[in-house]
């Protein structure tokens, strides 16, 4: 709506209100532009399932006005380098890129002590070679488990044939010692590779086919958060920053919930209706942060990401993406516990997780 009234013809007080509103808008725009100076041009989050069909990525691009535009999720590419596979426009890191993966990035501190690892990043380059030649080979039997071949089991076998205590006994570590500090909020142990909650096989694939090659690529400047420093210090034009995420952790930050309701006694993110029930929270977060949702993404959110159970993968890709943007916008701290050198050197941390966790 437009008006041709002059300032003198406006009702008393409205002129001051409009002037004040314009002033506030200008100030908000200035703040957004100052904030955008430290924001990466591209943010991408990959929900990294065990199989290629369950790997989805969602991307957000920073606009010239200092706001992000989130795109619809799509399957992770199978060819090219990490930037091409995750849909970074042109595979170009100029302007800064932050990539999030929901597989573990780091080792349990007690395990690292036993094998003599002081820092995760340089150790990652050696996995699969020398004394670590069998590191990525999942042990098929308990007799094959060892400090340099810690992932187990390869298959489920007959009922009761595979047990966690096999892992504890072979590695000489208790159940709690096989968890990183950030895993103690319900995550599975890194080296256990059986069941719907297992993360070991995703870590193997992610470390071997994504992280290690990216760190070796002479064309990329890659930083691992939090091992290489604080997020705000690492984000810079030309650099790719990699961080660990956990979509379930992001649910709380975004106001998402799969708690039982009168209409859904046993809700699940594998059910379209339960995913759709979280649409208002996602849309409210986007409105509150000024994040633009591409039409295809808005439609997917409203639809609950499709009728099949596989809709949980693009749903988690988007939840993780918005959780990352939430931290980058300063709405939530990155969360690394102060004074815990093992976290910063060996274990790593989940982006946005409260430092009191664990």
PDB file of N, CA and C in Angstrom, residues 122-175:
ATOM      1  N   UNK A 122      46.614 -34.863  12.561  1.00  0.00           N
ATOM      2  CA  UNK A 122      47.718 -35.561  11.884  1.00  0.00           C
ATOM      3  C   UNK A 122      47.554 -37.075  11.897  1.00  0.00           C
ATOM      4  N   UNK A 123      46.884 -37.614  12.921  1.00  0.00           N
ATOM      5  CA  UNK A 123      46.680 -39.058  12.972  1.00  0.00           C
ATOM      6  C   UNK A 123      45.770 -39.528  11.844  1.00  0.00           C
ATOM      7  N   UNK A 124      44.777 -38.713  11.489  1.00  0.00           N
ATOM      8  CA  UNK A 124      43.816 -39.076  10.450  1.00  0.00           C
ATOM      9  C   UNK A 124      44.511 -39.412   9.139  1.00  0.00           C
ATOM     10  N   UNK A 125      45.566 -38.689   8.832  1.00  0.00           N
ATOM     11  CA  UNK A 125      46.279 -38.908   7.570  1.00  0.00           C
ATOM     12  C   UNK A 125      46.932 -40.280   7.510  1.00  0.00           C
ATOM     13  N   UNK A 126      47.230 -40.869   8.671  1.00  0.00           N
ATOM     14  CA  UNK A 126      47.928 -42.145   8.685  1.00  0.00           C
ATOM     15  C   UNK A 126      47.047 -43.368   8.751  1.00  0.00           C
ATOM     16  N   UNK A 127      45.747 -43.181   9.036  1.00  0.00           N
ATOM     17  CA  UNK A 127      44.854 -44.332   9.125  1.00  0.00           C
ATOM     18  C   UNK A 127      44.754 -45.025   7.764  1.00  0.00           C
ATOM     19  N   UNK A 128      44.890 -46.355   7.792  1.00  0.00           N
ATOM     20  CA  UNK A 128      44.861 -47.127   6.559  1.00  0.00           C
ATOM     21  C   UNK A 128      46.237 -47.424   6.011  1.00  0.00           C
ATOM     22  N   UNK A 129      47.288 -46.963   6.690  1.00  0.00           N
ATOM     23  CA  UNK A 129      48.653 -47.173   6.226  1.00  0.00           C
ATOM     24  C   UNK A 129      49.537 -47.674   7.370  1.00  0.00           C
ATOM     25  N   UNK A 130      50.619 -48.354   7.026  1.00  0.00           N
ATOM     26  CA  UNK A 130      51.574 -48.807   8.026  1.00  0.00           C
ATOM     27  C   UNK A 130      50.927 -49.671   9.096  1.00  0.00           C
ATOM     28  N   UNK A 131      51.223 -49.356  10.353  1.00  0.00           N
ATOM     29  CA  UNK A 131      50.636 -50.145  11.439  1.00  0.00           C
ATOM     30  C   UNK A 131      49.122 -49.969  11.513  1.00  0.00           C
ATOM     31  N   UNK A 132      48.607 -48.935  10.838  1.00  0.00           N
ATOM     32  CA  UNK A 132      47.172 -48.671  10.801  1.00  0.00           C
ATOM     33  C   UNK A 132      46.521 -49.234   9.535  1.00  0.00           C
ATOM     34  N   UNK A 133      47.200 -50.150   8.845  1.00  0.00           N
ATOM     35  CA  UNK A 133      46.711 -50.643   7.553  1.00  0.00           C
ATOM     36  C   UNK A 133      45.314 -51.245   7.649  1.00  0.00           C
ATOM     37  N   UNK A 134      44.997 -51.897   8.767  1.00  0.00           N
ATOM     38  CA  UNK A 134      43.692 -52.564   8.915  1.00  0.00           C
ATOM     39  C   UNK A 134      42.690 -51.711   9.689  1.00  0.00           C
ATOM     40  N   UNK A 135      43.014 -50.462   9.942  1.00  0.00           N
ATOM     41  CA  UNK A 135      42.166 -49.610  10.787  1.00  0.00           C
ATOM     42  C   UNK A 135      40.738 -49.533  10.278  1.00  0.00           C
ATOM     43  N   UNK A 136      40.558 -49.384   8.983  1.00  0.00           N
ATOM     44  CA  UNK A 136      39.221 -49.219   8.410  1.00  0.00           C
ATOM     45  C   UNK A 136      38.525 -50.546   8.098  1.00  0.00           C
ATOM     46  N   UNK A 137      39.190 -51.646   8.348  1.00  0.00           N
ATOM     47  CA  UNK A 137      38.601 -52.960   8.097  1.00  0.00           C
ATOM     48  C   UNK A 137      37.818 -53.396   9.336  1.00  0.00           C
ATOM     49  N   UNK A 138      36.510 -53.461   9.213  1.00  0.00           N
ATOM     50  CA  UNK A 138      35.661 -53.830  10.355  1.00  0.00           C
ATOM     51  C   UNK A 138      35.894 -55.297  10.700  1.00  0.00           C
ATOM     52  N   UNK A 139      36.197 -55.557  11.962  1.00  0.00           N
ATOM     53  CA  UNK A 139      36.457 -56.921  12.409  1.00  0.00           C
ATOM     54  C   UNK A 139      35.206 -57.784  12.281  1.00  0.00           C
ATOM     55  N   UNK A 140      35.377 -58.955  11.663  1.00  0.00           N
ATOM     56  CA  UNK A 140      34.246 -59.867  11.483  1.00  0.00           C
ATOM     57  C   UNK A 140      34.046 -60.748  12.705  1.00  0.00           C
ATOM     58  N   UNK A 141      35.109 -60.991  13.454  1.00  0.00           N
ATOM     59  CA  UNK A 141      35.043 -61.842  14.643  1.00  0.00           C
ATOM     60  C   UNK A 141      35.777 -61.158  15.788  1.00  0.00           C
ATOM     61  N   UNK A 142      35.407 -61.528  17.000  1.00  0.00           N
ATOM     62  CA  UNK A 142      36.005 -60.870  18.172  1.00  0.00           C
ATOM     63  C   UNK A 142      37.517 -61.039  18.221  1.00  0.00           C
ATOM     64  N   UNK A 143      38.024 -62.164  17.662  1.00  0.00           N
ATOM     65  CA  UNK A 143      39.459 -62.423  17.681  1.00  0.00           C
ATOM     66  C   UNK A 143      40.233 -61.438  16.791  1.00  0.00           C
ATOM     67  N   UNK A 144      39.545 -60.788  15.875  1.00  0.00           N
ATOM     68  CA  UNK A 144      40.208 -59.852  14.967  1.00  0.00           C
ATOM     69  C   UNK A 144      40.290 -58.431  15.525  1.00  0.00           C
ATOM     70  N   UNK A 145      39.567 -58.156  16.602  1.00  0.00           N
ATOM     71  CA  UNK A 145      39.562 -56.803  17.175  1.00  0.00           C
ATOM     72  C   UNK A 145      40.926 -56.513  17.801  1.00  0.00           C
ATOM     73  N   UNK A 146      41.419 -55.299  17.601  1.00  0.00           N
ATOM     74  CA  UNK A 146      42.674 -54.886  18.225  1.00  0.00           C
ATOM     75  C   UNK A 146      42.752 -53.371  18.258  1.00  0.00           C
ATOM     76  N   UNK A 147      43.749 -52.852  18.915  1.00  0.00           N
ATOM     77  CA  UNK A 147      43.890 -51.395  19.026  1.00  0.00           C
ATOM     78  C   UNK A 147      44.046 -50.731  17.666  1.00  0.00           C
ATOM     79  N   UNK A 148      44.616 -51.458  16.702  1.00  0.00           N
ATOM     80  CA  UNK A 148      44.812 -50.881  15.378  1.00  0.00           C
ATOM     81  C   UNK A 148      43.763 -51.369  14.378  1.00  0.00           C
ATOM     82  N   UNK A 149      42.798 -52.148  14.879  1.00  0.00           N
ATOM     83  CA  UNK A 149      41.644 -52.566  14.086  1.00  0.00           C
ATOM     84  C   UNK A 149      40.434 -52.569  15.024  1.00  0.00           C
ATOM     85  N   UNK A 150      39.963 -51.385  15.422  1.00  0.00           N
ATOM     86  CA  UNK A 150      39.001 -51.284  16.523  1.00  0.00           C
ATOM     87  C   UNK A 150      37.523 -51.360  16.149  1.00  0.00           C
ATOM     88  N   UNK A 151      37.166 -51.282  14.866  1.00  0.00           N
ATOM     89  CA  UNK A 151      35.742 -51.270  14.497  1.00  0.00           C
ATOM     90  C   UNK A 151      35.180 -52.694  14.487  1.00  0.00           C
ATOM     91  N   UNK A 152      33.974 -52.854  15.062  1.00  0.00           N
ATOM     92  CA  UNK A 152      33.364 -54.190  15.212  1.00  0.00           C
ATOM     93  C   UNK A 152      31.866 -54.025  15.468  1.00  0.00           C
ATOM     94  N   UNK A 153      31.007 -54.956  14.952  1.00  0.00           N
ATOM     95  CA  UNK A 153      31.290 -56.122  14.112  1.00  0.00           C
ATOM     96  C   UNK A 153      30.932 -55.847  12.653  1.00  0.00           C
ATOM     97  N   UNK A 154      31.428 -56.706  11.768  1.00  0.00           N
ATOM     98  CA  UNK A 154      31.145 -56.562  10.343  1.00  0.00           C
ATOM     99  C   UNK A 154      29.693 -56.901  10.028  1.00  0.00           C
ATOM    100  N   UNK A 155      29.183 -57.953  10.641  1.00  0.00           N
ATOM    101  CA  UNK A 155      27.790 -58.373  10.449  1.00  0.00           C
ATOM    102  C   UNK A 155      27.178 -58.726  11.798  1.00  0.00           C
ATOM    103  N   UNK A 156      25.862 -58.881  11.814  1.00  0.00           N
ATOM    104  CA  UNK A 156      25.170 -59.189  13.065  1.00  0.00           C
ATOM    105  C   UNK A 156      25.377 -60.631  13.503  1.00  0.00           C
ATOM    106  N   UNK A 157      25.553 -61.544  12.545  1.00  0.00           N
ATOM    107  CA  UNK A 157      25.665 -62.951  12.892  1.00  0.00           C
ATOM    108  C   UNK A 157      24.357 -63.474  13.456  1.00  0.00           C
ATOM    109  N   UNK A 158      24.398 -64.611  14.099  1.00  0.00           N
ATOM    110  CA  UNK A 158      23.202 -65.134  14.740  1.00  0.00           C
ATOM    111  C   UNK A 158      22.964 -64.356  16.027  1.00  0.00           C
ATOM    112  N   UNK A 159      21.719 -64.380  16.500  1.00  0.00           N
ATOM    113  CA  UNK A 159      21.350 -63.594  17.674  1.00  0.00           C
ATOM    114  C   UNK A 159      22.266 -63.906  18.859  1.00  0.00           C
ATOM    115  N   UNK A 160      22.837 -62.841  19.429  1.00  0.00           N
ATOM    116  CA  UNK A 160      23.704 -62.983  20.585  1.00  0.00           C
ATOM    117  C   UNK A 160      25.154 -63.277  20.271  1.00  0.00           C
ATOM    118  N   UNK A 161      25.472 -63.439  18.989  1.00  0.00           N
ATOM    119  CA  UNK A 161      26.850 -63.792  18.614  1.00  0.00           C
ATOM    120  C   UNK A 161      27.790 -62.599  18.702  1.00  0.00           C
ATOM    121  N   UNK A 162      27.255 -61.383  18.495  1.00  0.00           N
ATOM    122  CA  UNK A 162      28.076 -60.165  18.586  1.00  0.00           C
ATOM    123  C   UNK A 162      27.647 -59.376  19.814  1.00  0.00           C
ATOM    124  N   UNK A 163      28.608 -58.938  20.592  1.00  0.00           N
ATOM    125  CA  UNK A 163      28.288 -58.224  21.825  1.00  0.00           C
ATOM    126  C   UNK A 163      29.288 -57.094  22.056  1.00  0.00           C
ATOM    127  N   UNK A 164      28.818 -56.032  22.699  1.00  0.00           N
ATOM    128  CA  UNK A 164      29.695 -54.889  22.963  1.00  0.00           C
ATOM    129  C   UNK A 164      30.852 -55.255  23.877  1.00  0.00           C
ATOM    130  N   UNK A 165      30.617 -56.213  24.773  1.00  0.00           N
ATOM    131  CA  UNK A 165      31.691 -56.551  25.700  1.00  0.00           C
ATOM    132  C   UNK A 165      32.883 -57.172  24.981  1.00  0.00           C
ATOM    133  N   UNK A 166      32.667 -57.715  23.782  1.00  0.00           N
ATOM    134  CA  UNK A 166      33.787 -58.199  22.981  1.00  0.00           C
ATOM    135  C   UNK A 166      34.742 -57.035  22.682  1.00  0.00           C
ATOM    136  N   UNK A 167      34.160 -55.907  22.345  1.00  0.00           N
ATOM    137  CA  UNK A 167      34.931 -54.703  22.045  1.00  0.00           C
ATOM    138  C   UNK A 167      35.653 -54.205  23.292  1.00  0.00           C
ATOM    139  N   UNK A 168      34.924 -54.153  24.408  1.00  0.00           N
ATOM    140  CA  UNK A 168      35.519 -53.680  25.660  1.00  0.00           C
ATOM    141  C   UNK A 168      36.706 -54.555  26.063  1.00  0.00           C
ATOM    142  N   UNK A 169      36.509 -55.866  25.959  1.00  0.00           N
ATOM    143  CA  UNK A 169      37.556 -56.798  26.372  1.00  0.00           C
ATOM    144  C   UNK A 169      38.778 -56.715  25.472  1.00  0.00           C
ATOM    145  N   UNK A 170      38.559 -56.680  24.168  1.00  0.00           N
ATOM    146  CA  UNK A 170      39.673 -56.674  23.218  1.00  0.00           C
ATOM    147  C   UNK A 170      40.495 -55.389  23.283  1.00  0.00           C
ATOM    148  N   UNK A 171      39.828 -54.268  23.538  1.00  0.00           N
ATOM    149  CA  UNK A 171      40.528 -52.979  23.575  1.00  0.00           C
ATOM    150  C   UNK A 171      40.981 -52.609  24.982  1.00  0.00           C
ATOM    151  N   UNK A 172      40.484 -53.326  25.980  1.00  0.00           N
ATOM    152  CA  UNK A 172      40.851 -53.012  27.359  1.00  0.00           C
ATOM    153  C   UNK A 172      40.244 -51.719  27.846  1.00  0.00           C
ATOM    154  N   UNK A 173      39.064 -51.389  27.326  1.00  0.00           N
ATOM    155  CA  UNK A 173      38.401 -50.136  27.678  1.00  0.00           C
ATOM    156  C   UNK A 173      36.961 -50.401  28.094  1.00  0.00           C
ATOM    157  N   UNK A 174      36.502 -49.708  29.131  1.00  0.00           N
ATOM    158  CA  UNK A 174      35.130 -49.832  29.567  1.00  0.00           C
ATOM    159  C   UNK A 174      34.184 -49.107  28.634  1.00  0.00           C
ATOM    160  N   UNK A 175      32.886 -49.323  28.861  1.00  0.00           N
ATOM    161  CA  UNK A 175      31.878 -48.707  27.994  1.00  0.00           C
ATOM    162  C   UNK A 175      32.017 -47.190  27.976  1.00  0.00           C
TER     163      UNK A 175
END
